[in-house]
Coordinates of C-alpha atoms and ligand atoms in Angstrom, one line a residue:
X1 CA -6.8 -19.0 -19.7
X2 CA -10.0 -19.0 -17.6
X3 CA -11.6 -15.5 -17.3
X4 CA -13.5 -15.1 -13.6
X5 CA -17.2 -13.9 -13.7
X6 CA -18.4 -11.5 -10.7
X7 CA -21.8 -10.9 -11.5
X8 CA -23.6 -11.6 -15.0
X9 CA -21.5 -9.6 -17.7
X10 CA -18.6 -9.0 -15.9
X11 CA -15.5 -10.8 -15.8
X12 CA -12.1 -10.3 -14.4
X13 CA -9.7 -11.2 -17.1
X14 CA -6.6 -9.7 -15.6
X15 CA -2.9 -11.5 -15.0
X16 CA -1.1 -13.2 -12.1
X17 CA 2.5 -12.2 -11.2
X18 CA 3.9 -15.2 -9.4
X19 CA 7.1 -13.9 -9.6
X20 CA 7.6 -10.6 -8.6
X21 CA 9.6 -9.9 -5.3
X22 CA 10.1 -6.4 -5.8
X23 CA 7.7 -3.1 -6.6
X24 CA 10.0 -0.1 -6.5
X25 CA 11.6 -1.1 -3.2
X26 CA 8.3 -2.9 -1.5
X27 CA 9.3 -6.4 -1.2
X28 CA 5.9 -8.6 -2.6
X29 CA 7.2 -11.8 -1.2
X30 CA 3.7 -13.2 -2.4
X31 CA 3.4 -12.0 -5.9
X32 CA 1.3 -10.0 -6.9
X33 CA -1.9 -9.6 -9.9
X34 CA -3.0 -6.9 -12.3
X35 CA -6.3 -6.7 -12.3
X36 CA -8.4 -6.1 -15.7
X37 CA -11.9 -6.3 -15.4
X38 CA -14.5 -6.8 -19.0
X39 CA -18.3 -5.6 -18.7
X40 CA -20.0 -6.8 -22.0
X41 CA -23.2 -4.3 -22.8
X42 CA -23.9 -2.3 -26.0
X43 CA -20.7 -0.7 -25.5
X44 CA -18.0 -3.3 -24.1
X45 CA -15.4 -1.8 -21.6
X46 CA -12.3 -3.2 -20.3
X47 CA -11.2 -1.6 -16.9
X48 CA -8.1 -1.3 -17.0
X49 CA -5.4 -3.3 -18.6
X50 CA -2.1 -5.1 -16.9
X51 CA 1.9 -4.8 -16.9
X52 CA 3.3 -4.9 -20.5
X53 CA 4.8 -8.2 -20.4
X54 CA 1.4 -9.9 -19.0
X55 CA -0.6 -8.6 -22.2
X56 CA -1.0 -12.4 -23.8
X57 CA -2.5 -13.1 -20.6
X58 CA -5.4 -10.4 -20.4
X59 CA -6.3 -10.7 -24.2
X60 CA -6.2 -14.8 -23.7
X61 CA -8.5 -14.8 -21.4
X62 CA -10.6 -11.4 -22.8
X63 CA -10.7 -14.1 -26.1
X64 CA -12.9 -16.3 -24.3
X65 CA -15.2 -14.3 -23.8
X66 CA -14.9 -11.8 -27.3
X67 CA -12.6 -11.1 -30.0
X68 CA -10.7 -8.1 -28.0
X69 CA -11.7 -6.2 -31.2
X70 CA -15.2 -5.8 -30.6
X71 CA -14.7 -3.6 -27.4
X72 CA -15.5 -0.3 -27.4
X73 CA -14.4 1.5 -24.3
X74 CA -11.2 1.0 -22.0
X75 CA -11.5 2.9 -18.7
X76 CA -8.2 3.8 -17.4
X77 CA -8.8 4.5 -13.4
X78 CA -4.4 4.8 -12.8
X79 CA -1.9 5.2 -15.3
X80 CA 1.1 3.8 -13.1
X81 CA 2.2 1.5 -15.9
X82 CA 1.7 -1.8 -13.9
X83 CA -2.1 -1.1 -15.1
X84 CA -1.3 0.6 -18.7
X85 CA 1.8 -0.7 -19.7
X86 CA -0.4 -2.6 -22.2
X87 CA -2.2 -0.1 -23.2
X88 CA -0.6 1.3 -26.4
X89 CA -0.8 -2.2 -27.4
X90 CA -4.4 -2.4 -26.5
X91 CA -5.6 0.7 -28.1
X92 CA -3.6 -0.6 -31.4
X93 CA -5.2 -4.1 -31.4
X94 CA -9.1 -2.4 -30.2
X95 CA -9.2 1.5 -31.8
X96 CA -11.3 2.1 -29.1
X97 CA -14.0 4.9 -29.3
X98 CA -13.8 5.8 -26.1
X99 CA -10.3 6.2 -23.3
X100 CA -12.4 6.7 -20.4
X101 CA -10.1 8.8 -17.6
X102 CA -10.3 12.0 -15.2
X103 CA -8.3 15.1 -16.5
X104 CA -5.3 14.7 -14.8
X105 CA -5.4 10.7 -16.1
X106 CA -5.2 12.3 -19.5
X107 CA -2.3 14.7 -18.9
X108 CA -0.1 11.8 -17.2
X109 CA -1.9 9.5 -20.4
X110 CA -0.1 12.4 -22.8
X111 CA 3.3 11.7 -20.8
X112 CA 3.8 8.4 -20.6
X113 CA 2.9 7.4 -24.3
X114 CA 2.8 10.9 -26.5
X115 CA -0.6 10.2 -28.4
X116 CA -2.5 13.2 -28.7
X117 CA -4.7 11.3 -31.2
X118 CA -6.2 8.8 -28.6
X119 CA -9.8 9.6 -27.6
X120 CA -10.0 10.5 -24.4
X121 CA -13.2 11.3 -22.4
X122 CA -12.8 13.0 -19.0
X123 CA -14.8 11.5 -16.7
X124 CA -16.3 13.6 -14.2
X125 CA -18.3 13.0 -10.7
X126 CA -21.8 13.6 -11.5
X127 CA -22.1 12.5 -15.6
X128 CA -22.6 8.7 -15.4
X129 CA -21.6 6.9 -18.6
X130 CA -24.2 4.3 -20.0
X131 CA -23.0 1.3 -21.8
X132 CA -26.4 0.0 -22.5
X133 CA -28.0 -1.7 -19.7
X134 CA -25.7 -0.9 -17.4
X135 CA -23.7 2.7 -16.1
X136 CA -20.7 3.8 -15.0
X137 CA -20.3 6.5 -12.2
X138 CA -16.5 8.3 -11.4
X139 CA -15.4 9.2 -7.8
X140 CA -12.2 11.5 -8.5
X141 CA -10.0 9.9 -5.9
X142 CA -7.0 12.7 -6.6
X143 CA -3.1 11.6 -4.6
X144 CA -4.7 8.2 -4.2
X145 CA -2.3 7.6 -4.8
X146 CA -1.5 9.5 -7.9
X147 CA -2.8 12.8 -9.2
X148 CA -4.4 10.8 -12.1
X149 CA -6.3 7.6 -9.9
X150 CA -9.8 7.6 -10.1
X151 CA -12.5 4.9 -9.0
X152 CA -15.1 4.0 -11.3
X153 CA -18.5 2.2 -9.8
X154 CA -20.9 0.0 -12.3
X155 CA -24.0 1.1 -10.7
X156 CA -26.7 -1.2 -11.5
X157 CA -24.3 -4.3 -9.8
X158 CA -22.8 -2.1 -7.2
X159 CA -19.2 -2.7 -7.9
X160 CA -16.8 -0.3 -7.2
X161 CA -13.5 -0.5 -9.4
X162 CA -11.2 1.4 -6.7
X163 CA -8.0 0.8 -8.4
X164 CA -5.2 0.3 -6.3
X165 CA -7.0 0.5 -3.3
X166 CA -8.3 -1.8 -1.1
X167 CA -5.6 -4.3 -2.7
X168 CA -3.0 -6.5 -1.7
X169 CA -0.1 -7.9 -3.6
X170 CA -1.2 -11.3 -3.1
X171 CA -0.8 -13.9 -6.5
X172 CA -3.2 -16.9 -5.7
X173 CA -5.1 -18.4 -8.1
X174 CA -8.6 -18.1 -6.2
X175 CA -9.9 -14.6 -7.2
X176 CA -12.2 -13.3 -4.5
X177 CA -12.0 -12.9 -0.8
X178 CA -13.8 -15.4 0.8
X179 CA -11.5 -18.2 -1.1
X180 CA -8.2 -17.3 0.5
X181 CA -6.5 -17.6 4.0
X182 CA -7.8 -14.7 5.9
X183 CA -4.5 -14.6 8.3
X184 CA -2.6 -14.3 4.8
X185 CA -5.1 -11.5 3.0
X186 CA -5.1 -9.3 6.5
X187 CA -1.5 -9.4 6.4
X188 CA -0.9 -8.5 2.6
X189 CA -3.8 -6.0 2.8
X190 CA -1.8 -4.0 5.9
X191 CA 1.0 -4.4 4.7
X192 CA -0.1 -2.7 1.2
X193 CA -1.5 -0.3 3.3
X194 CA 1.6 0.8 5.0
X195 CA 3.8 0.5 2.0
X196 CA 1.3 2.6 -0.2
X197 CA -1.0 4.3 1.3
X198 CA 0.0 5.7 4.6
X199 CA 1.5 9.0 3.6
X200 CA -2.3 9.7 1.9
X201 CA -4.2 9.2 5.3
X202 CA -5.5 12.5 5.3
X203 CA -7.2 11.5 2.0
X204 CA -8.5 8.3 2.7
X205 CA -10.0 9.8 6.1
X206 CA -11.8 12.2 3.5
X207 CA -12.7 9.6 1.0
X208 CA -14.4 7.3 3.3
X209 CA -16.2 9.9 4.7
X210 CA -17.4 11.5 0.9
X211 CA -18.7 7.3 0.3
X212 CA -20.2 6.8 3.7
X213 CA -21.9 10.6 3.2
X214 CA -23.3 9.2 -0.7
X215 CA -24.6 6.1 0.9
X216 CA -22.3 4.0 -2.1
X217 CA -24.2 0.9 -1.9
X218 CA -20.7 -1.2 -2.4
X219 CA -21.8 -5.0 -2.9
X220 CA -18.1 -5.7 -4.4
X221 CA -14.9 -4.1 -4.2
X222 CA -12.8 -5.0 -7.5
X223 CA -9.5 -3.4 -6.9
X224 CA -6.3 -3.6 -9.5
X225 CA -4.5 -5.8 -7.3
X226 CA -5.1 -9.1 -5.5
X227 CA -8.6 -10.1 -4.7
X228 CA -12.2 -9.0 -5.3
X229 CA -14.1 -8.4 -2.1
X230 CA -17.3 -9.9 -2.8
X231 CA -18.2 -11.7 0.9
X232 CA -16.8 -8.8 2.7
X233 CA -15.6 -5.6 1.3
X234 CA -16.8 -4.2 4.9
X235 CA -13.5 -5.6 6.1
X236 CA -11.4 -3.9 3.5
X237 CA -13.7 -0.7 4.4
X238 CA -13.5 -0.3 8.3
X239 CA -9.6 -1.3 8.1
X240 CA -9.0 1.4 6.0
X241 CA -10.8 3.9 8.4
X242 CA -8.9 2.1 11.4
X243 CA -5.6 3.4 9.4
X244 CA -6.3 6.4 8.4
X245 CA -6.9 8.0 11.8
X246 CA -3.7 6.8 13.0
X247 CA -4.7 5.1 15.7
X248 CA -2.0 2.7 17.6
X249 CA -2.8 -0.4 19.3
X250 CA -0.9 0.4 22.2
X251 CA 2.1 -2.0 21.6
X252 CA 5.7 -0.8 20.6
X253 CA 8.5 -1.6 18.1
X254 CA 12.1 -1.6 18.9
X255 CA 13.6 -1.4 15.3
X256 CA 17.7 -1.6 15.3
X257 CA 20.7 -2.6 13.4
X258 CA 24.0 -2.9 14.8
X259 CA 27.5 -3.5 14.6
X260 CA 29.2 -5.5 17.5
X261 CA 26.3 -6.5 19.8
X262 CA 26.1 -3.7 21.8
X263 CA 23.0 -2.0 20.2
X264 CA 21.6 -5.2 20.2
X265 CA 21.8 -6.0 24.1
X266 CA 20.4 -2.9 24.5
X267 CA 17.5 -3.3 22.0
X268 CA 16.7 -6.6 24.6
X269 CA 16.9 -4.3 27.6
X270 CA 14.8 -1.5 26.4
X271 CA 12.0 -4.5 25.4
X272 CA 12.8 -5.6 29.6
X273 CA 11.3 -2.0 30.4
X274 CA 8.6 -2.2 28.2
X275 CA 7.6 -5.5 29.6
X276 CA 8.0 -4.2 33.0
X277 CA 4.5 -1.8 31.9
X278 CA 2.7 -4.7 30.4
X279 CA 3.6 -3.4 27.3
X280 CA 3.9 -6.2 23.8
X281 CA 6.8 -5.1 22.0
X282 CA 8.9 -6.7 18.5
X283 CA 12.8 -6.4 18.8
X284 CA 13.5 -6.0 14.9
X285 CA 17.1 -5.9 13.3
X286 CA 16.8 -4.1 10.4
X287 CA 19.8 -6.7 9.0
X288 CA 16.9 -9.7 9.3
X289 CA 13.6 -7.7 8.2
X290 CA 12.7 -6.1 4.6
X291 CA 11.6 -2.5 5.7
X292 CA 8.2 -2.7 4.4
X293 CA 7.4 -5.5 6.3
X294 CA 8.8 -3.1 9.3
X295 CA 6.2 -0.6 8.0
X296 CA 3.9 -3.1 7.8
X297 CA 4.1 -3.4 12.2
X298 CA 5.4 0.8 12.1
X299 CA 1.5 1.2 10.6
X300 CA -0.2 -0.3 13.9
X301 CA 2.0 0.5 16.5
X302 CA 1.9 3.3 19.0
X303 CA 5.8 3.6 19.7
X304 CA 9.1 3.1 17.9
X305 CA 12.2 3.1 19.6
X306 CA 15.2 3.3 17.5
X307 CA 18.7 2.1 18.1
X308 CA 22.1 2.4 16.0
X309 CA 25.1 2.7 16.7
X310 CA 27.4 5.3 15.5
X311 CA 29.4 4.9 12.1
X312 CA 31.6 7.5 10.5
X313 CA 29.6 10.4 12.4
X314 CA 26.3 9.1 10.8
X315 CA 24.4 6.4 11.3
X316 CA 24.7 2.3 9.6
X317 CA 23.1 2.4 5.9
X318 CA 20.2 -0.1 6.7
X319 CA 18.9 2.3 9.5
X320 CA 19.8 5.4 7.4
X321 CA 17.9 3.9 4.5
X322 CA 15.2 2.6 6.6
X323 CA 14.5 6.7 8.2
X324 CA 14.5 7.7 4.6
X325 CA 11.8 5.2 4.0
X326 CA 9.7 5.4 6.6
X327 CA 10.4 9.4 6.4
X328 CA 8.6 9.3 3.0
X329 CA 5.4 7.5 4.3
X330 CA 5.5 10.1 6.9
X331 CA 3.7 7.7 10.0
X332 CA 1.8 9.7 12.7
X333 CA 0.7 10.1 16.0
X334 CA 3.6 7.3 17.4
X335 CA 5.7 8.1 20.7
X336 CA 9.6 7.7 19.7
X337 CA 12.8 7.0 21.8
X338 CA 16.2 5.8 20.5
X339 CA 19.2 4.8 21.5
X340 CA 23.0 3.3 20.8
X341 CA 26.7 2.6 21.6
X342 CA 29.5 4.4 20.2
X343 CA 33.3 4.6 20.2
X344 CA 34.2 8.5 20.2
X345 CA 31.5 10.8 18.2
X346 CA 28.2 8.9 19.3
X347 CA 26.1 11.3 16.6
X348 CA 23.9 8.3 15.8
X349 CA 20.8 9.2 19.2
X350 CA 21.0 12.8 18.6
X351 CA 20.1 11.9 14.4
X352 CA 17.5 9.2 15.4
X353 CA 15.2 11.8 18.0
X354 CA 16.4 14.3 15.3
X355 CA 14.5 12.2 12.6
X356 CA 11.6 11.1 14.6
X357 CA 11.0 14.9 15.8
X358 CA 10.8 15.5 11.9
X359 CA 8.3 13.3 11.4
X360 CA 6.3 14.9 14.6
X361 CA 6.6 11.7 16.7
X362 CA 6.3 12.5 20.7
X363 CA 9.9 12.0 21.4
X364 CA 10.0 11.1 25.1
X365 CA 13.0 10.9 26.1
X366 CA 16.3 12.8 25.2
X367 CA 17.8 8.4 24.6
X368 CA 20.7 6.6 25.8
X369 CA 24.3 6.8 24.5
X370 CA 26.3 3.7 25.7
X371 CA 30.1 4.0 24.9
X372 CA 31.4 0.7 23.0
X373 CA 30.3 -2.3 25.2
X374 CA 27.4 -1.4 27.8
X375 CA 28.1 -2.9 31.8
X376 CA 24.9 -3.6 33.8
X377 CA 24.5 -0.3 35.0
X378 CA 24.4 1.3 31.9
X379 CA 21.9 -1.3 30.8
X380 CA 19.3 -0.4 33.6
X381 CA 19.0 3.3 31.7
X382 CA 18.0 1.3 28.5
X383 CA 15.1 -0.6 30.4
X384 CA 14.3 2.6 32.3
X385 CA 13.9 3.8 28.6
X386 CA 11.9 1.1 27.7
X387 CA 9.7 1.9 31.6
X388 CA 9.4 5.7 29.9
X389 CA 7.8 4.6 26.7
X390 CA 5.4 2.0 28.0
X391 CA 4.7 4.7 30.5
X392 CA 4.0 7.1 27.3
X393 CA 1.9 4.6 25.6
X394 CA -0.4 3.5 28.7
X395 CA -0.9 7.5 29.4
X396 CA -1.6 7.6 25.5
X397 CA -3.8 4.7 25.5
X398 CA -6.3 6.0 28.8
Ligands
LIG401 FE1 -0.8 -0.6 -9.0 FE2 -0.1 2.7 -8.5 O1 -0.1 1.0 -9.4

C-alpha cells in the first residue's frame, strides 16, 4: 500500500473507508478516510492513527517507509476512536517514548483505554516540540469538536494537522485537493460542516480569528478526514468563516413530511409565495432526504418553513426526529414558519414555531392549520405564508 508524500519527510499513510454509509446517524454516502500522517526526523512521529479495523492498512503503508518499530512519538490531536481505535495496538507494536496530547486528550486517553502507564506529554500552546530538524507547535482547539481535539502545526513546512476540521468524508483515492471534483469536495466539505461543526460556530468564529491574529503561515491543511489542502487551504479557510457567522444566502427551505398529500400541496403552495418575492426555495420531504443532507442546505439558508401534519397529538417520527437533530446542531440566525393539515387535534404548527422559537429562529408568522384536505382558498394562506417569509428574508437580506 502506497504511502502519499506532502512535502520531503512527510507522508500520509492513513486508510480509505469505501464503505461506510453511516457515522453515528450522518449518512457518508461517499465514504469516508482516516487520516494518519508520518514525519521521519531524529524523533519519528505518527499523527494520529485510524479506525481499529483499518490498522493493517496504516502500518502497511507506514512499512514502506520504516519498520513501525522505529518511531518514536505518536501525536494524538482527537481521541474519538475513528482516529485511536488503533492505538492500543499501536503503542503495543511501537512502545513509544513519547504520546503527544493536550490535558484534556489525556484524561479522555485514561477513559477510553485505562493505561495509566502510557507516556503521555501534554502539549501546550507556546512549548514547540523538536524532532530534529523539524518542530511541532499545539493550538488547543478545546469543543472542536471535543474537549480533548487539538491541532498540531509542523512549523518549518507550514502544515497544520487540524484534525477533524477542515475535512470532508470523502473516500477517493487521490489525496489532496486540487486532484478531486471541486463540485463534489464543496459539497462533502459543507455538508461536514453542518453535520459537525455547526453547533461550535462560536468557536470556530474565535479560532479563525486567534490564526488570522498569529499570522499562521498555513501552506497545507492535513486534516483526519478526506483530502489534504495543499493548492488551496484558503478555500477550506474563508468557508469556514462564511459558516461560522451564520450568514444566510437569502434563499429558503420548505422541509416536510406528510401523510395523505395534504401537507404536501401545501408545501408547493407556500414555495408559489416564495416565488412570488423572487425568492429560490427547495421543497424537501423528509420521507426522500437523509437529514444531514437537509442540514447540509439548513447550514446556508436564511429561512425554514416547516410542515407536518398532525399524528396522535404529536407530530410524524421523521419530522420529530429531524427537530431533535437539527435541535442538537442548534442553527442560527434563520427566519421560521410552519405549517400542516389535521383531522381533530391539529398540535403539529403550534410544536413546529414551538421548536423553531427554541432554537431562537425569527418566527414570522403564527402558520397555517388546514383541516384534512385543503380547498383553494385555504391554499392562498399557505402562499401568503410563503409572500411573509420571502418578505422576511428580502427585509433580512437589505
Ligand atoms: Fe473524526 Fe471526531 O472524529
Amino acid at each position: 500500500m502506497n504511502p502519499v508524500k506532502l512535502t520531503e519527510n512527510v507522508y500520509w499513510v492513513g486508510a480509505i473507508d469505501w464503505d461506510v454509509r453511516d457515522f453515528h446517524g450522518y449518512s457518508t454516502n461517499r465514504g469516508t478516510t482516516y487520516n494518519a500522517y508520518l514525519i521521519i526526523d531524529e524523533k519519528i512521529t505518527l499523527i494520529d492513527t485510524v479506525k481499529k479495523n483499518m490498522k493493517n492498512d496504516m502500518i502497511a503503508r507506514i512499512s514502506e517507509i520504516i519498520d513501525p518499530a522505529k518511531i518514536d512519538y505518536i501525536v494524538v490531536n482527537h481521541v474519538e476512536m475513528d482516529h485511536t481505535g488503533s492505538l492500543p495496538d499501536m503503542v503495543e507494536l511501537i512502545q513509544p517514548e513519547k504520546i503527544i496530547c493536550s490535558k484534556m486528550g489525556e484524561k479522555a486517553l485514561l477513559q477510553h483505554f485505562h493505561r495509566e502507564d502510557w507516556p503521555y506529554e501534554i502539549a501546550k500552546p507556546g512549548n514547540n516540540i523538536s524532532l530534529g530538524e523539524k518542530s511541532l507547535a499545539f493550538l488547543e482547539t478545546r469543543m472542536l469538536h471535543w474537549p480533548d481535539s487539538m491541532f498540531t502545526y509542523l512549523v518549518e513546512d507550514k502544515i497544520l494537522f487540524s484534525s477533524d476540521a477542515f475535512g470532508e468524508h470523502l473516500a477517493s483515492s487521490e489525496r489532496f485537493d486540487d486532484e478531486v471534483d471541486q463540485a463534489v469536495l464543496k459539497e462533502e466539505l459543507t455538508k461536514y460542516y453542518a453535520n459537525i461543526l455547526t453547533l461550535y460556530s462560536p468557536l470556530v468564529k474565535k479560532l479563525i480569528a486567534k490564526v488570522e491574529e498569529m499570522g499562521l503561515d498555513i501552506k497545507m491543511i492535513a486534516p483526519d478526514h478526506g483530502v489534504i489542502w495543499r493548492t488551496n487551504p484558503g478555500m477550506a479557510l474563508e468557508a469556514y468563516k462564511k459558516w461560522s457567522h451564520n450568514e444566510g444566502d437569502g434563499d429558503a427551505l420548505v422541509i416536510y413530511d406528510t401523510m395523505w398529500h395534504s401537507t404536501e400541496e401545501m408545501a408547493k403552495r407556500v414555495g408559489a409565495g416564495l416565488q412570488d418575492e423572487g425568492i429560490s426555495f427547495k421543497l424537501v420531504n423528509l420521507r426522500y432526504t437523509h437529514r444531514s443532507d437537509v442540514m447540509r442546505d439548513v447550514l446556508n439558508t436564511s429561512a425554514i418553513v416547516l410542515g407536518c401534519p398532525t399524528l396522535n397529538n404529536g407530530l410524524l417520527p421523521r419530522m420529530a426526529g429531524f427537530l431533535m437533530y437539527m435541535r442538537g446542531l442548534k442553527p442560527a440566525n434563520k427566519i421560521g414558519a410552519a405549517f400542516g393539515s389535521f383531522g381533530w387535534s391539529g398540535e403539529s404548527v403550534k410544536l413546529l414555531n414551538q421548536a423553531m422559537e427554541d432554537m431562537k429562529f425569527d418566527v414570522v408568522d403564527e402558520g397555517v392549520r388546514i383541516k384534512y384536505v385543503p380547498e383553494e382558498d385555504d391554499l392562498a394562506q399557505c402562499v401568503e405564508l410563503g409572500r411573509s417569509v420571502g418578505k422576511a428574508i428580502k427585509a433580512k437580506m437589505e
